[in-house]
PDB file of C-alpha atoms in Angstrom:
ATOM      1  CA  ASP A  21     264.342 191.443  43.835  1.00 54.00           C
ATOM      2  CA  THR A  22     266.002 189.856  46.847  1.00 65.00           C
ATOM      3  CA  GLU A  23     268.948 187.495  46.452  1.00 91.00           C
ATOM      4  CA  VAL A  24     267.637 185.198  49.162  1.00 97.00           C
ATOM      5  CA  THR A  25     264.590 183.268  48.012  1.00 97.00           C
ATOM      6  CA  GLN A  26     262.077 181.868  50.460  1.00 98.00           C
ATOM      7  CA  THR A  27     259.217 179.498  49.694  1.00 97.00           C
ATOM      8  CA  PRO A  28     256.356 179.398  50.202  1.00 97.00           C
ATOM      9  CA  LYS A  29     255.425 183.068  50.655  1.00 97.00           C
ATOM     10  CA  HIS A  30     252.353 182.145  52.672  1.00 97.00           C
ATOM     11  CA  LEU A  31     251.528 178.993  54.620  1.00 96.00           C
ATOM     12  CA  VAL A  32     248.435 178.057  56.589  1.00 95.00           C
ATOM     13  CA  MET A  33     248.623 174.875  58.609  1.00 93.00           C
ATOM     14  CA  GLY A  34     246.848 173.073  61.366  1.00 90.00           C
ATOM     15  CA  MET A  35     248.471 172.254  64.648  1.00 89.00           C
ATOM     16  CA  THR A  36     248.897 168.598  63.712  1.00 88.00           C
ATOM     17  CA  ASN A  37     250.426 169.193  60.273  1.00 89.00           C
ATOM     18  CA  LYS A  38     254.031 168.804  59.208  1.00 94.00           C
ATOM     19  CA  LYS A  39     255.415 171.332  56.760  1.00 96.00           C
ATOM     20  CA  SER A  40     258.750 172.794  55.724  1.00 97.00           C
ATOM     21  CA  LEU A  41     259.981 176.267  54.904  1.00 98.00           C
ATOM     22  CA  LYS A  42     262.734 176.593  52.331  1.00 98.00           C
ATOM     23  CA  CYS A  43     265.443 179.184  51.798  1.00 98.00           C
ATOM     24  CA  GLU A  44     267.967 179.401  48.968  1.00 98.00           C
ATOM     25  CA  GLN A  45     270.846 181.737  48.182  1.00 97.00           C
ATOM     26  CA  HIS A  46     273.499 181.648  45.484  1.00 92.00           C
ATOM     27  CA  MET A  47     275.799 184.388  46.750  1.00 93.00           C
ATOM     28  CA  GLY A  48     278.346 181.923  48.117  1.00 92.00           C
ATOM     29  CA  HIS A  49     277.479 182.871  51.679  1.00 92.00           C
ATOM     30  CA  ARG A  50     278.476 180.279  54.265  1.00 91.00           C
ATOM     31  CA  ALA A  51     276.437 181.656  57.183  1.00 91.00           C
ATOM     32  CA  MET A  52     272.659 181.278  57.139  1.00 93.00           C
ATOM     33  CA  TYR A  53     270.021 182.290  59.666  1.00 94.00           C
ATOM     34  CA  TRP A  54     266.406 181.753  60.629  1.00 97.00           C
ATOM     35  CA  TYR A  55     264.483 184.553  62.330  1.00 97.00           C
ATOM     36  CA  LYS A  56     260.924 184.842  63.620  1.00 97.00           C
ATOM     37  CA  GLN A  57     259.223 188.224  63.360  1.00 97.00           C
ATOM     38  CA  LYS A  58     255.937 189.239  64.919  1.00 96.00           C
ATOM     39  CA  ALA A  59     254.044 192.230  63.532  1.00 93.00           C
ATOM     40  CA  LYS A  60     255.746 195.593  64.151  1.00 89.00           C
ATOM     41  CA  LYS A  61     258.497 193.892  66.188  1.00 94.00           C
ATOM     42  CA  PRO A  62     262.165 193.260  65.437  1.00 95.00           C
ATOM     43  CA  PRO A  63     263.276 189.868  64.138  1.00 96.00           C
ATOM     44  CA  GLU A  64     264.157 187.304  66.800  1.00 95.00           C
ATOM     45  CA  LEU A  65     267.043 185.006  66.034  1.00 93.00           C
ATOM     46  CA  MET A  66     266.206 181.301  66.031  1.00 96.00           C
ATOM     47  CA  PHE A  67     269.133 179.448  64.439  1.00 94.00           C
ATOM     48  CA  VAL A  68     272.487 180.141  62.828  1.00 91.00           C
ATOM     49  CA  TYR A  69     274.347 177.791  60.499  1.00 92.00           C
ATOM     50  CA  SER A  70     278.009 178.328  59.744  1.00 89.00           C
ATOM     51  CA  TYR A  71     279.605 176.210  57.014  1.00 91.00           C
ATOM     52  CA  GLU A  72     276.555 173.958  57.062  1.00 94.00           C
ATOM     53  CA  LYS A  73     276.877 173.256  60.792  1.00 93.00           C
ATOM     54  CA  LEU A  74     274.463 174.505  63.436  1.00 93.00           C
ATOM     55  CA  SER A  75     276.342 177.090  65.483  1.00 89.00           C
ATOM     56  CA  ILE A  76     273.567 178.880  67.382  1.00 87.00           C
ATOM     57  CA  ASN A  77     270.218 177.589  68.656  1.00 91.00           C
ATOM     58  CA  GLU A  78     268.418 180.262  70.640  1.00 91.00           C
ATOM     59  CA  SER A  79     266.582 177.732  72.813  1.00 92.00           C
ATOM     60  CA  VAL A  80     263.964 177.212  70.138  1.00 96.00           C
ATOM     61  CA  PRO A  81     261.255 174.585  70.874  1.00 96.00           C
ATOM     62  CA  SER A  82     261.857 171.223  69.251  1.00 95.00           C
ATOM     63  CA  ARG A  83     258.737 171.601  67.106  1.00 96.00           C
ATOM     64  CA  PHE A  84     261.038 173.729  64.914  1.00 97.00           C
ATOM     65  CA  SER A  85     263.799 171.663  63.300  1.00 97.00           C
ATOM     66  CA  PRO A  86     266.386 173.321  61.047  1.00 98.00           C
ATOM     67  CA  GLU A  87     268.364 171.615  58.344  1.00 97.00           C
ATOM     68  CA  CYS A  88     271.170 172.817  56.088  1.00 97.00           C
ATOM     69  CA  PRO A  89     271.589 170.183  53.343  1.00 96.00           C
ATOM     70  CA  ASN A  90     274.212 172.190  51.444  1.00 94.00           C
ATOM     71  CA  SER A  91     275.816 175.621  51.322  1.00 91.00           C
ATOM     72  CA  SER A  92     272.945 177.135  49.309  1.00 96.00           C
ATOM     73  CA  LEU A  93     269.921 175.702  51.060  1.00 97.00           C
ATOM     74  CA  LEU A  94     268.366 176.096  54.476  1.00 98.00           C
ATOM     75  CA  ASN A  95     265.176 174.397  55.594  1.00 98.00           C
ATOM     76  CA  LEU A  96     262.972 174.793  58.630  1.00 98.00           C
ATOM     77  CA  HIS A  97     260.822 171.764  59.393  1.00 98.00           C
ATOM     78  CA  LEU A  98     257.639 172.446  61.327  1.00 96.00           C
ATOM     79  CA  HIS A  99     255.608 169.973  63.369  1.00 94.00           C
ATOM     80  CA  ALA A 100     252.849 170.327  65.944  1.00 93.00           C
ATOM     81  CA  LEU A 101     253.007 174.102  65.982  1.00 94.00           C
ATOM     82  CA  GLN A 102     250.969 176.304  68.295  1.00 94.00           C
ATOM     83  CA  PRO A 103     248.844 179.357  67.391  1.00 94.00           C
ATOM     84  CA  GLU A 104     251.479 181.620  68.963  1.00 95.00           C
ATOM     85  CA  ASP A 105     253.935 180.396  66.328  1.00 96.00           C
ATOM     86  CA  SER A 106     252.044 182.380  63.710  1.00 97.00           C
ATOM     87  CA  ALA A 107     254.546 184.958  62.430  1.00 97.00           C
ATOM     88  CA  LEU A 108     256.746 185.991  59.537  1.00 97.00           C
ATOM     89  CA  TYR A 109     259.735 183.647  59.266  1.00 98.00           C
ATOM     90  CA  LEU A 110     262.771 185.277  57.722  1.00 97.00           C
ATOM     91  CA  CYS A 111     265.844 183.620  56.311  1.00 97.00           C
ATOM     92  CA  ALA A 112     269.109 185.523  55.948  1.00 95.00           C
ATOM     93  CA  SER A 113     272.636 184.821  54.772  1.00 94.00           C
ATOM     94  CA  SER A 114     276.017 186.481  55.116  1.00 91.00           C
ATOM     95  CA  LYS A 115     279.654 185.980  54.266  1.00 88.00           C
ATOM     96  CA  ALA A 116     281.627 183.960  56.773  1.00 78.00           C
ATOM     97  CA  THR A 117     285.218 185.174  56.860  1.00 65.00           C
ATOM     98  CA  GLY A 118     286.921 182.095  58.180  1.00 59.00           C
ATOM     99  CA  GLY A 119     285.626 179.791  60.873  1.00 53.00           C
ATOM    100  CA  ASP A 120     282.757 181.415  62.741  1.00 52.00           C
ATOM    101  CA  THR A 121     283.966 184.956  62.256  1.00 54.00           C
ATOM    102  CA  TYR A 122     281.283 186.876  60.395  1.00 62.00           C
ATOM    103  CA  SER A 123     280.370 189.564  62.903  1.00 67.00           C
ATOM    104  CA  ASN A 124     281.170 192.452  60.573  1.00 78.00           C
ATOM    105  CA  GLN A 125     279.299 191.125  57.552  1.00 83.00           C
ATOM    106  CA  PRO A 126     275.822 192.438  56.716  1.00 89.00           C
ATOM    107  CA  GLN A 127     273.024 189.936  56.463  1.00 91.00           C
ATOM    108  CA  HIS A 128     270.925 189.609  53.326  1.00 94.00           C
ATOM    109  CA  PHE A 129     267.293 188.785  54.055  1.00 96.00           C
ATOM    110  CA  GLY A 130     264.625 187.030  52.072  1.00 97.00           C
ATOM    111  CA  ASP A 131     261.058 188.348  52.009  1.00 96.00           C
ATOM    112  CA  GLY A 132     259.921 185.703  54.425  1.00 97.00           C
ATOM    113  CA  THR A 133     257.192 183.125  54.775  1.00 98.00           C
ATOM    114  CA  ARG A 134     254.055 184.336  56.494  1.00 97.00           C
ATOM    115  CA  LEU A 135     252.898 181.427  58.612  1.00 97.00           C
ATOM    116  CA  SER A 136     249.431 181.098  60.103  1.00 96.00           C
ATOM    117  CA  ILE A 137     248.584 178.307  62.517  1.00 94.00           C
ATOM    118  CA  LEU A 138     244.913 177.408  62.789  1.00 90.00           C
TER     119      LEU A 138
ATOM    120  CA  ALA B  28     275.227 191.568  77.126  1.00 78.00           C
ATOM    121  CA  GLN B  29     274.582 193.702  74.111  1.00 85.00           C
ATOM    122  CA  SER B  30     271.504 195.854  73.597  1.00 90.00           C
ATOM    123  CA  VAL B  31     270.105 198.472  71.257  1.00 95.00           C
ATOM    124  CA  ALA B  32     267.554 201.190  71.938  1.00 97.00           C
ATOM    125  CA  GLN B  33     265.518 203.127  69.420  1.00 98.00           C
ATOM    126  CA  PRO B  34     263.763 205.698  71.592  1.00 97.00           C
ATOM    127  CA  GLU B  35     261.144 206.756  69.028  1.00 97.00           C
ATOM    128  CA  ASP B  36     258.411 204.377  67.914  1.00 97.00           C
ATOM    129  CA  GLN B  37     257.535 206.711  65.049  1.00 98.00           C
ATOM    130  CA  VAL B  38     259.068 209.679  63.304  1.00 98.00           C
ATOM    131  CA  ASN B  39     256.992 211.973  61.124  1.00 98.00           C
ATOM    132  CA  VAL B  40     258.678 214.272  58.648  1.00 98.00           C
ATOM    133  CA  ALA B  41     257.612 216.351  55.670  1.00 98.00           C
ATOM    134  CA  GLU B  42     259.005 215.424  52.272  1.00 98.00           C
ATOM    135  CA  GLY B  43     262.172 217.373  51.554  1.00 97.00           C
ATOM    136  CA  ASN B  44     263.002 217.880  55.214  1.00 98.00           C
ATOM    137  CA  PRO B  45     265.917 216.206  57.005  1.00 98.00           C
ATOM    138  CA  LEU B  46     265.244 212.824  58.538  1.00 98.00           C
ATOM    139  CA  THR B  47     266.911 211.488  61.677  1.00 98.00           C
ATOM    140  CA  VAL B  48     266.273 208.108  63.292  1.00 98.00           C
ATOM    141  CA  LYS B  49     267.943 207.668  66.660  1.00 98.00           C
ATOM    142  CA  CYS B  50     269.819 204.631  67.959  1.00 98.00           C
ATOM    143  CA  THR B  51     271.892 204.028  71.078  1.00 97.00           C
ATOM    144  CA  TYR B  52     273.696 200.835  71.941  1.00 95.00           C
ATOM    145  CA  SER B  53     275.401 199.013  74.776  1.00 92.00           C
ATOM    146  CA  VAL B  54     278.183 196.467  74.273  1.00 88.00           C
ATOM    147  CA  SER B  55     281.108 195.157  76.276  1.00 84.00           C
ATOM    148  CA  GLY B  56     283.554 195.020  73.373  1.00 82.00           C
ATOM    149  CA  ASN B  57     283.923 196.842  70.081  1.00 83.00           C
ATOM    150  CA  PRO B  58     280.563 197.334  68.363  1.00 87.00           C
ATOM    151  CA  TYR B  59     279.662 196.429  64.824  1.00 90.00           C
ATOM    152  CA  LEU B  60     276.628 198.583  63.996  1.00 94.00           C
ATOM    153  CA  PHE B  61     274.075 198.199  61.216  1.00 95.00           C
ATOM    154  CA  TRP B  62     270.945 199.867  59.905  1.00 97.00           C
ATOM    155  CA  TYR B  63     268.246 197.958  58.064  1.00 97.00           C
ATOM    156  CA  VAL B  64     264.979 199.077  56.486  1.00 97.00           C
ATOM    157  CA  GLN B  65     261.835 196.992  56.096  1.00 97.00           C
ATOM    158  CA  TYR B  66     259.035 197.856  53.681  1.00 95.00           C
ATOM    159  CA  PRO B  67     255.585 196.284  54.115  1.00 91.00           C
ATOM    160  CA  ASN B  68     255.469 192.573  53.313  1.00 87.00           C
ATOM    161  CA  ARG B  69     259.203 192.488  52.623  1.00 92.00           C
ATOM    162  CA  GLY B  70     262.325 191.297  54.369  1.00 94.00           C
ATOM    163  CA  LEU B  71     264.944 193.587  55.854  1.00 95.00           C
ATOM    164  CA  GLN B  72     267.249 195.457  53.515  1.00 95.00           C
ATOM    165  CA  PHE B  73     270.759 196.422  54.576  1.00 95.00           C
ATOM    166  CA  LEU B  74     271.414 200.187  54.469  1.00 96.00           C
ATOM    167  CA  LEU B  75     274.848 200.703  55.996  1.00 96.00           C
ATOM    168  CA  LYS B  76     277.289 199.549  58.642  1.00 94.00           C
ATOM    169  CA  TYR B  77     280.000 200.846  60.922  1.00 94.00           C
ATOM    170  CA  ILE B  78     282.890 198.525  61.674  1.00 89.00           C
ATOM    171  CA  THR B  79     285.873 200.822  62.122  1.00 86.00           C
ATOM    172  CA  GLY B  80     287.353 203.953  60.606  1.00 87.00           C
ATOM    173  CA  ASP B  81     285.494 207.155  59.748  1.00 90.00           C
ATOM    174  CA  ASN B  82     282.673 207.954  62.119  1.00 93.00           C
ATOM    175  CA  LEU B  83     280.439 209.126  59.262  1.00 96.00           C
ATOM    176  CA  VAL B  84     279.240 206.195  57.209  1.00 96.00           C
ATOM    177  CA  LYS B  85     277.442 206.566  53.895  1.00 96.00           C
ATOM    178  CA  GLY B  86     275.003 203.940  52.705  1.00 94.00           C
ATOM    179  CA  SER B  87     272.276 203.136  50.230  1.00 92.00           C
ATOM    180  CA  TYR B  88     269.504 205.494  49.022  1.00 93.00           C
ATOM    181  CA  GLY B  89     271.248 208.630  50.307  1.00 96.00           C
ATOM    182  CA  PHE B  90     271.298 207.544  53.941  1.00 97.00           C
ATOM    183  CA  GLU B  91     274.217 208.106  56.277  1.00 97.00           C
ATOM    184  CA  ALA B  92     274.915 207.463  59.935  1.00 98.00           C
ATOM    185  CA  GLU B  93     277.277 208.926  62.468  1.00 96.00           C
ATOM    186  CA  PHE B  94     279.038 206.746  65.013  1.00 96.00           C
ATOM    187  CA  ASN B  95     279.578 208.526  68.317  1.00 96.00           C
ATOM    188  CA  LYS B  96     281.551 206.411  70.749  1.00 94.00           C
ATOM    189  CA  SER B  97     281.270 208.755  73.729  1.00 94.00           C
ATOM    190  CA  GLN B  98     277.474 208.914  73.408  1.00 96.00           C
ATOM    191  CA  THR B  99     277.212 205.277  72.293  1.00 96.00           C
ATOM    192  CA  SER B 100     274.972 206.391  69.466  1.00 97.00           C
ATOM    193  CA  PHE B 101     274.589 205.570  65.788  1.00 98.00           C
ATOM    194  CA  HIS B 102     271.864 207.840  64.433  1.00 98.00           C
ATOM    195  CA  LEU B 103     270.615 207.399  60.871  1.00 98.00           C
ATOM    196  CA  LYS B 104     270.210 210.527  58.772  1.00 98.00           C
ATOM    197  CA  LYS B 105     269.034 211.623  55.376  1.00 98.00           C
ATOM    198  CA  PRO B 106     269.309 215.267  54.295  1.00 97.00           C
ATOM    199  CA  SER B 107     266.084 215.317  52.276  1.00 97.00           C
ATOM    200  CA  ALA B 108     263.406 212.705  52.933  1.00 98.00           C
ATOM    201  CA  LEU B 109     261.241 211.159  50.227  1.00 97.00           C
ATOM    202  CA  VAL B 110     257.731 209.751  50.564  1.00 97.00           C
ATOM    203  CA  SER B 111     259.228 206.429  49.463  1.00 96.00           C
ATOM    204  CA  ASP B 112     261.430 206.435  52.592  1.00 97.00           C
ATOM    205  CA  SER B 113     258.333 205.639  54.654  1.00 97.00           C
ATOM    206  CA  ALA B 114     259.124 202.272  56.213  1.00 97.00           C
ATOM    207  CA  LEU B 115     260.245 200.512  59.397  1.00 97.00           C
ATOM    208  CA  TYR B 116     263.876 201.084  60.335  1.00 98.00           C
ATOM    209  CA  PHE B 117     265.943 198.826  62.569  1.00 98.00           C
ATOM    210  CA  CYS B 118     269.275 199.534  64.194  1.00 97.00           C
ATOM    211  CA  ALA B 119     271.334 196.457  65.090  1.00 95.00           C
ATOM    212  CA  VAL B 120     274.568 195.704  66.892  1.00 92.00           C
ATOM    213  CA  ARG B 121     277.004 192.853  67.080  1.00 86.00           C
ATOM    214  CA  ASP B 122     279.445 192.834  69.963  1.00 73.00           C
ATOM    215  CA  GLU B 123     282.863 191.713  68.761  1.00 66.00           C
ATOM    216  CA  ALA B 124     283.452 190.087  72.126  1.00 65.00           C
ATOM    217  CA  ALA B 125     280.081 188.374  72.425  1.00 61.00           C
ATOM    218  CA  GLY B 126     280.012 186.182  69.382  1.00 64.00           C
ATOM    219  CA  ASN B 127     278.063 186.511  66.220  1.00 68.00           C
ATOM    220  CA  LYS B 128     274.511 187.203  67.358  1.00 80.00           C
ATOM    221  CA  LEU B 129     272.900 190.311  65.871  1.00 87.00           C
ATOM    222  CA  THR B 130     270.710 192.228  68.337  1.00 91.00           C
ATOM    223  CA  PHE B 131     268.031 194.505  66.896  1.00 95.00           C
ATOM    224  CA  GLY B 132     266.453 197.594  68.335  1.00 96.00           C
ATOM    225  CA  GLY B 133     262.691 197.753  68.593  1.00 97.00           C
ATOM    226  CA  GLY B 134     262.316 199.579  65.303  1.00 97.00           C
ATOM    227  CA  THR B 135     261.200 203.076  64.320  1.00 98.00           C
ATOM    228  CA  ARG B 136     258.409 203.660  61.876  1.00 98.00           C
ATOM    229  CA  VAL B 137     259.143 206.578  59.563  1.00 98.00           C
ATOM    230  CA  LEU B 138     256.270 208.373  57.885  1.00 98.00           C
ATOM    231  CA  VAL B 139     257.178 210.947  55.265  1.00 98.00           C
ATOM    232  CA  LYS B 140     254.277 213.132  54.276  1.00 97.00           C
ATOM    233  CA  PRO B 141     254.039 214.884  50.906  1.00 95.00           C
TER     234      PRO B 141
END
């Protein structure tokens, strides 16, 4: 069992729908991440939150909107997605050892949400 | 800029034989190196990391990796592979000088045959 929980596991949505992906961890980690992974490819970083503040946005289109309501939760709001956005969306968390310094901490991943855009 | 290369898309090995998955990296500062494994329909699982200290790092499930600064390599090894080790393996690097972004290699699929 993973310590990072993602819901839903699967999501099918139309291009005009609005939906949200949720991620939860109770390890006390203060850095949280969203990744996008296409089949047989490495994860691509989308967003990083450090102490509930957005610290990295990898030039992700505005149809993806992250939110970190508290230190345990991370959401990804989806709106007007395109077929090419179909992928596995992974959430991860790690310790943050003061400020933004967490380079040497391993990330703990959830099992992802498999998203299909019709 | 930091980068990671995994030169083999797939590695085939017989059960009981040694397993090696290759990784080379490029960073401008001191590297923080990681190995992750991904089983089908699962997220990535952390195996081991090198931050500083001994060049030979031991991790989960009997895996180890050797940091070689002169060859800029961090190969993953297991002395005796199991069928259950069949999975997708990712090497990753964080450059101490380049912030906190983790860069992954392209992944190596390991197939262990009975």
